[in-house]
mmCIF file of C-alpha atoms in Angstrom:
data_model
loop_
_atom_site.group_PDB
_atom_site.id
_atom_site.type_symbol
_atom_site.label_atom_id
_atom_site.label_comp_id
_atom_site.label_asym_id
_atom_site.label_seq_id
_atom_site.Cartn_x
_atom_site.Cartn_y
_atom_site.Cartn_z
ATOM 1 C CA UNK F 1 119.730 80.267 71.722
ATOM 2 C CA UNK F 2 123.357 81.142 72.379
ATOM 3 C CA UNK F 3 125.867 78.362 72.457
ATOM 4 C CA UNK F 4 129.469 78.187 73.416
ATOM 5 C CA UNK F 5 132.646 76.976 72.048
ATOM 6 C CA UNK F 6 131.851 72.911 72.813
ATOM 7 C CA UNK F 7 128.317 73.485 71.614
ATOM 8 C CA UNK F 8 126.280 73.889 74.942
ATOM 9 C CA UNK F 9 124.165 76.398 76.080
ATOM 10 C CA UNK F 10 125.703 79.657 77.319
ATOM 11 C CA UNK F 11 123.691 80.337 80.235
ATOM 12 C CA UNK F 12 126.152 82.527 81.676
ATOM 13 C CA UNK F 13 126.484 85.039 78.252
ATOM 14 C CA UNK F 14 122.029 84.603 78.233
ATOM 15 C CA UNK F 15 122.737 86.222 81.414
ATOM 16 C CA UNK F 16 124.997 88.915 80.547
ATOM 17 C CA UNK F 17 122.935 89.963 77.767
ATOM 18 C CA UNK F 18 119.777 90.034 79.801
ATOM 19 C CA UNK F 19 121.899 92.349 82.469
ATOM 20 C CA UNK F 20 123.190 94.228 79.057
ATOM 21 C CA UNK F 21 118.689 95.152 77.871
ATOM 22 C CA UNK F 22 118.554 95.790 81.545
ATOM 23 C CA UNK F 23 120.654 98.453 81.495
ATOM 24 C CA UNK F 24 119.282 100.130 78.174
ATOM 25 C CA UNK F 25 115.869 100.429 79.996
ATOM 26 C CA UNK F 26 117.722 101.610 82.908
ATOM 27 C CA UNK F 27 119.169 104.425 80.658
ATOM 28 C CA UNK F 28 116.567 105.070 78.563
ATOM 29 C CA UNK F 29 114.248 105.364 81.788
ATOM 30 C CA UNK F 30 117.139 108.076 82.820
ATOM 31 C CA UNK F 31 116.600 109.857 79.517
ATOM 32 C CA UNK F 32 112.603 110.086 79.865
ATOM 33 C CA UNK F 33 113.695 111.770 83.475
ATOM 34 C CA UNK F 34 116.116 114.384 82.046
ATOM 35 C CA UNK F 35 114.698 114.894 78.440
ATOM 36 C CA UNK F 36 112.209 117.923 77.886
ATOM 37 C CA UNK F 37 109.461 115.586 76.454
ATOM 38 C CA UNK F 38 106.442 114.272 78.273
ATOM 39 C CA UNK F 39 108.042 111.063 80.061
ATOM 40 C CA UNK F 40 105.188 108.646 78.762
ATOM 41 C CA UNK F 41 106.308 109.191 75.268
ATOM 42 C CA UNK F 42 109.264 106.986 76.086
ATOM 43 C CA UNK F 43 106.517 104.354 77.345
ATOM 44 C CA UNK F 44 106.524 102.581 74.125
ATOM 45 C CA UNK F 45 110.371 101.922 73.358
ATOM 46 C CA UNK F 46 110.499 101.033 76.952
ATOM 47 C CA UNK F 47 108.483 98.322 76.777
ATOM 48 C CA UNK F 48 109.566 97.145 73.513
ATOM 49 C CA UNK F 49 113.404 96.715 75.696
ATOM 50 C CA UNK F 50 110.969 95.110 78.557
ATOM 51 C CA UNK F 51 109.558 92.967 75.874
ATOM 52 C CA UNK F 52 113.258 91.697 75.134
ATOM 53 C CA UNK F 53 114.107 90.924 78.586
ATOM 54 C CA UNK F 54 111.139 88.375 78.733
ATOM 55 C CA UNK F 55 112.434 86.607 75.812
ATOM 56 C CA UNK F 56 115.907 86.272 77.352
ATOM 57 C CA UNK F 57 114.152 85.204 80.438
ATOM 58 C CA UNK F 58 112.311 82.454 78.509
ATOM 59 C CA UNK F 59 115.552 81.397 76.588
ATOM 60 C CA UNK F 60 116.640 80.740 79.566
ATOM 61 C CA UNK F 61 114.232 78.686 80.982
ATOM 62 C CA UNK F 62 113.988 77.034 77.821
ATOM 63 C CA UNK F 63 117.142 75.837 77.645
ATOM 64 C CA UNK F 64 116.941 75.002 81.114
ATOM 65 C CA UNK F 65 114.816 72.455 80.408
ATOM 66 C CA UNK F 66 116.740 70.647 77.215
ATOM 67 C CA UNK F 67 120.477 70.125 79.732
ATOM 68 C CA UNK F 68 121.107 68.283 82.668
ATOM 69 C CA UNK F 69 124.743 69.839 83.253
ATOM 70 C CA UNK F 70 124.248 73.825 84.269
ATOM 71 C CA UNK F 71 127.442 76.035 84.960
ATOM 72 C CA UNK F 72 125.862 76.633 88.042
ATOM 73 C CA UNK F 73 123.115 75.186 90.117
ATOM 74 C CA UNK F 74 119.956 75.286 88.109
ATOM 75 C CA UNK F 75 117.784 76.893 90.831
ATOM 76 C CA UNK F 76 120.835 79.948 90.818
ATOM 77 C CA UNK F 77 120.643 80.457 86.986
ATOM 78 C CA UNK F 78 116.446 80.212 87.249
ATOM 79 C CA UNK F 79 116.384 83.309 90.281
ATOM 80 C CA UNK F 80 119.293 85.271 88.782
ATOM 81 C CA UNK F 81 116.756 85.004 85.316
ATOM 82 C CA UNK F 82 113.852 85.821 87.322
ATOM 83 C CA UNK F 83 114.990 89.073 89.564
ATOM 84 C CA UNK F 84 117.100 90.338 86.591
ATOM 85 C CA UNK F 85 113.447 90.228 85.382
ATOM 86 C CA UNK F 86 112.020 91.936 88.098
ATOM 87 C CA UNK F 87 114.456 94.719 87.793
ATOM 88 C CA UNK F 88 113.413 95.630 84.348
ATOM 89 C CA UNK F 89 109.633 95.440 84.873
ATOM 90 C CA UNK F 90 110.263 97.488 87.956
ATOM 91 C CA UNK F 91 111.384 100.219 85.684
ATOM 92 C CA UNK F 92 108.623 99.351 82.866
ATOM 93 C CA UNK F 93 106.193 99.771 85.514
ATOM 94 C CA UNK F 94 107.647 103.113 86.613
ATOM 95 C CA UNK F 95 107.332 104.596 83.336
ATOM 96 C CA UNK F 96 103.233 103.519 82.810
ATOM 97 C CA UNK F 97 102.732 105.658 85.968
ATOM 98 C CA UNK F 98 103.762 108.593 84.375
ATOM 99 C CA UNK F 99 100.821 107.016 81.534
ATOM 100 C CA UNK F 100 98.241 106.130 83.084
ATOM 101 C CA UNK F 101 98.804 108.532 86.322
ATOM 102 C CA UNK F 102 99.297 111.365 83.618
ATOM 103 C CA UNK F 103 102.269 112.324 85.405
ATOM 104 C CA UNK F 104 103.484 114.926 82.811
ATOM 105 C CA UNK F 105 106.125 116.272 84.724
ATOM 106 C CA UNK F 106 109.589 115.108 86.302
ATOM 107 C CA UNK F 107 111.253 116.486 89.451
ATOM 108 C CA UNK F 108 114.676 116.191 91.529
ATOM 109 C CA UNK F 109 113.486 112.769 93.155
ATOM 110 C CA UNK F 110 112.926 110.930 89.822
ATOM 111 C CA UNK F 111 115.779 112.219 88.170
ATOM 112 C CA UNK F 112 117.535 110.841 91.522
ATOM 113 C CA UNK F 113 115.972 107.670 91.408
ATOM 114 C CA UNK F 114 117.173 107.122 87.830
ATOM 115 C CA UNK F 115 120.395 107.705 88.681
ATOM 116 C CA UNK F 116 120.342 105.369 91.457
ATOM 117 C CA UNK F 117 118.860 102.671 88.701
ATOM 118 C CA UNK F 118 121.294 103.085 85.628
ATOM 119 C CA UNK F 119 124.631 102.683 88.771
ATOM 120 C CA UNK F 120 122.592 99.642 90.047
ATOM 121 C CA UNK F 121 122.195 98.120 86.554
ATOM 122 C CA UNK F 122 125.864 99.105 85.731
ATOM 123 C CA UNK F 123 127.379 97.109 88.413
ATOM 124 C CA UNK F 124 124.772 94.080 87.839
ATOM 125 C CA UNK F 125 126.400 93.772 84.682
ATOM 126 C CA UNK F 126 130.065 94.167 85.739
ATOM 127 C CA UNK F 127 128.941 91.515 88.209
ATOM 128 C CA UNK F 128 127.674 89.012 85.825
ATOM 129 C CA UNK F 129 130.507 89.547 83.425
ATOM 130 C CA UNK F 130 132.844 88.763 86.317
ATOM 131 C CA UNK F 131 130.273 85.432 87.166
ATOM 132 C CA UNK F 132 130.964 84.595 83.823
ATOM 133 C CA UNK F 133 134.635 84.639 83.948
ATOM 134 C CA UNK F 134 134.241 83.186 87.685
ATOM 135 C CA UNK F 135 135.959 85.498 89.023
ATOM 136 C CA UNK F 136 133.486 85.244 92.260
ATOM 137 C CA UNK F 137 135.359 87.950 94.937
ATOM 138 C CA UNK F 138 135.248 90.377 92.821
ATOM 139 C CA UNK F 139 131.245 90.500 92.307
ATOM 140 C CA UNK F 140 131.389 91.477 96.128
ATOM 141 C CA UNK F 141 132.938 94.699 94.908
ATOM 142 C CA UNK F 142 129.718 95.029 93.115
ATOM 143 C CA UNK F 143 127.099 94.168 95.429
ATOM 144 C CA UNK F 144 128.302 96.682 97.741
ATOM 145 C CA UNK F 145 127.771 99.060 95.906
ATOM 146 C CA UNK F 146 124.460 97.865 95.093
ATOM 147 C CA UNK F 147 123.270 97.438 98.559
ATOM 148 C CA UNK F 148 124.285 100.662 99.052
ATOM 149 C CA UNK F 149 122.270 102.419 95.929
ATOM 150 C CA UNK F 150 119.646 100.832 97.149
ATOM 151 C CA UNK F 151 119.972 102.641 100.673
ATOM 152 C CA UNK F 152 119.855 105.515 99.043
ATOM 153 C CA UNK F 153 116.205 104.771 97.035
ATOM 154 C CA UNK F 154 115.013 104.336 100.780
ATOM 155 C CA UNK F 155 116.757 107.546 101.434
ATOM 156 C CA UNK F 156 114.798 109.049 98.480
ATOM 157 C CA UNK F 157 111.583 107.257 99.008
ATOM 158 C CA UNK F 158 111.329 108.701 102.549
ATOM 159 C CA UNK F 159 112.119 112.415 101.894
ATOM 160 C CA UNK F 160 109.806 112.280 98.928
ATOM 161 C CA UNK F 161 106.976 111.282 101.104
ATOM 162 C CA UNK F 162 107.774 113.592 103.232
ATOM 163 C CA UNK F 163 107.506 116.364 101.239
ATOM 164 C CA UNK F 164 104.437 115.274 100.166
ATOM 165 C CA UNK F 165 103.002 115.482 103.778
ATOM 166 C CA UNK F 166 104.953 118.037 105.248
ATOM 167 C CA UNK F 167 103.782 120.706 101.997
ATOM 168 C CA UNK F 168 100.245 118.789 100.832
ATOM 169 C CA UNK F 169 98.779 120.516 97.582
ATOM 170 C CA UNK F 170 96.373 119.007 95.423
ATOM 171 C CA UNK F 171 95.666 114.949 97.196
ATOM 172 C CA UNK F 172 95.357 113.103 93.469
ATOM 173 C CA UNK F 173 98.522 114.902 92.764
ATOM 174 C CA UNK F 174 100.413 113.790 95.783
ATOM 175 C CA UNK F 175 98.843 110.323 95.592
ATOM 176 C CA UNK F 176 100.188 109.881 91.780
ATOM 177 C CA UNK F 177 104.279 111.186 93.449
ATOM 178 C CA UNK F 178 103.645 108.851 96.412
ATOM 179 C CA UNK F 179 102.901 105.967 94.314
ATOM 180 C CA UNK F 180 105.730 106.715 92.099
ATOM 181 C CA UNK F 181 108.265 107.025 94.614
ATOM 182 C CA UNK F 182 106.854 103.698 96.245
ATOM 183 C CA UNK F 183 107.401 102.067 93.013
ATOM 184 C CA UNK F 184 111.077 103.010 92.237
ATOM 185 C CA UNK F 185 111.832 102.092 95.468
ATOM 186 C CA UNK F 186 110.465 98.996 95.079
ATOM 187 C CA UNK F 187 112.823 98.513 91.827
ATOM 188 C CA UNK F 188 115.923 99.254 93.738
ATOM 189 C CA UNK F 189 114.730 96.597 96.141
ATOM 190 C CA UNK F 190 115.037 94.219 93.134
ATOM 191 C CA UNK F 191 118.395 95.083 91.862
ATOM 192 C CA UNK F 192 119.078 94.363 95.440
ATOM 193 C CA UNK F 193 117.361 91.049 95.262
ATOM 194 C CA UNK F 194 120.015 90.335 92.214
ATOM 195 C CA UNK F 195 122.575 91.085 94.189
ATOM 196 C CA UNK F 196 121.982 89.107 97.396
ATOM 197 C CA UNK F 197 121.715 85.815 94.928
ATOM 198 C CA UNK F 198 125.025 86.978 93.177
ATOM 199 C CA UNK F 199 126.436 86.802 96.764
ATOM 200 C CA UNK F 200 124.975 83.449 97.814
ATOM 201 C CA UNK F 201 126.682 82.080 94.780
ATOM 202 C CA UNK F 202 129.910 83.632 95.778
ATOM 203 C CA UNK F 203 129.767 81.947 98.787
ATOM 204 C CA UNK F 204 129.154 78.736 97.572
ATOM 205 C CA UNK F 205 131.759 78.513 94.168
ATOM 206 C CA UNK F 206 134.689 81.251 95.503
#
């Protein structure tokens, strides 16, 4: 448990170093997309950094349970726990495709997609390091850009797809790329989901 200077829980760091593990999958996902190794191989140490986020989670609810008085509204600190979670499963999940869909290859989309990912999770954190020092109008500066990286995993999603009907080869092959795309996209969505909550508590504490 992390504490602060009077001796209470730090919610707010417990955040900030969930957003932190977040964006070391985030990166390390990149890595498995650019590297010249098989991308399951990195299956392993990814989960081990998934495996961390779940204990921040559950410090979090933890402690959650032992106060009464919360920096911010319980219910914020509980989602902003839970979709930070989301995000990093997202990715988790990602990788085991390229596992159990013995996907043994990468292409322009993925590496894409990861890019997309590690600026989302980049600018979570900025935003909860900014939450933490409540300076609230600036996490807008943020969540634009987040909103707008995750426009752009549509953007990807869609012309993946297409390609995949437009020039069909082998149909297990383009089912394992069409439900990898689906998926990333689908983690994008939840650094989105982050994001939307970070701006609901702007509007309530700026």
């Amino acid at each position: 448990m992390i504490f602060n200077k009077k001796g209470e829980i730090d919610f707010l760091n417990l955040l900030i170093q969930s957003a932190e593990n977040t964006l070391k999958g985030a990166q390390m996902f990149r890595s498995a997309m650019m590297g010249d190794k098989p991308p399951a191989t990195y299956y392993d140490s990814l989960k081990e950094i998934e495996n961390v986020g779940d204990s921040f989670t559950h410090e979090i609810f933890k402690g959650l349970n032992k106060v009464f008085i919360t920096p911010l509204d319980r219910e914020d600190i509980m989602e902003l726990a839970v979709r930070l979670d989301d995000v990093l499963d997202g990715i988790e999940a990602s990788i085991a495709r390229f596992d159990y869909l013995n996907i043994a290859f990468t292409n322009q989309y993925m590496k894409d997609f990861s890019e997309v990912l590690v600026s989302s999770c980049e600018h979570l954190l900025a935003a909860f390091k900014l939450l933490a020092k409540k300076k609230y109008i600036q996490i807008q500066e943020h969540t634009v850009h987040i909103n707008s990286l995750e426009n752009e995993g549509d953007r990807l999603m869609r012309e993946g797809i297409r390609e995949i009907f437009t020039s069909p080869t082998d149909p297990y092959h383009d089912f394992k790329l069409k439900e990898l795309y689906e998926r990333l996209e689908q983690t994008t969505d939840c650094c989105e989901d982050v994001a939307d909550i970070l701006d609901s508590v702007v509007l309530r504490y700026a």
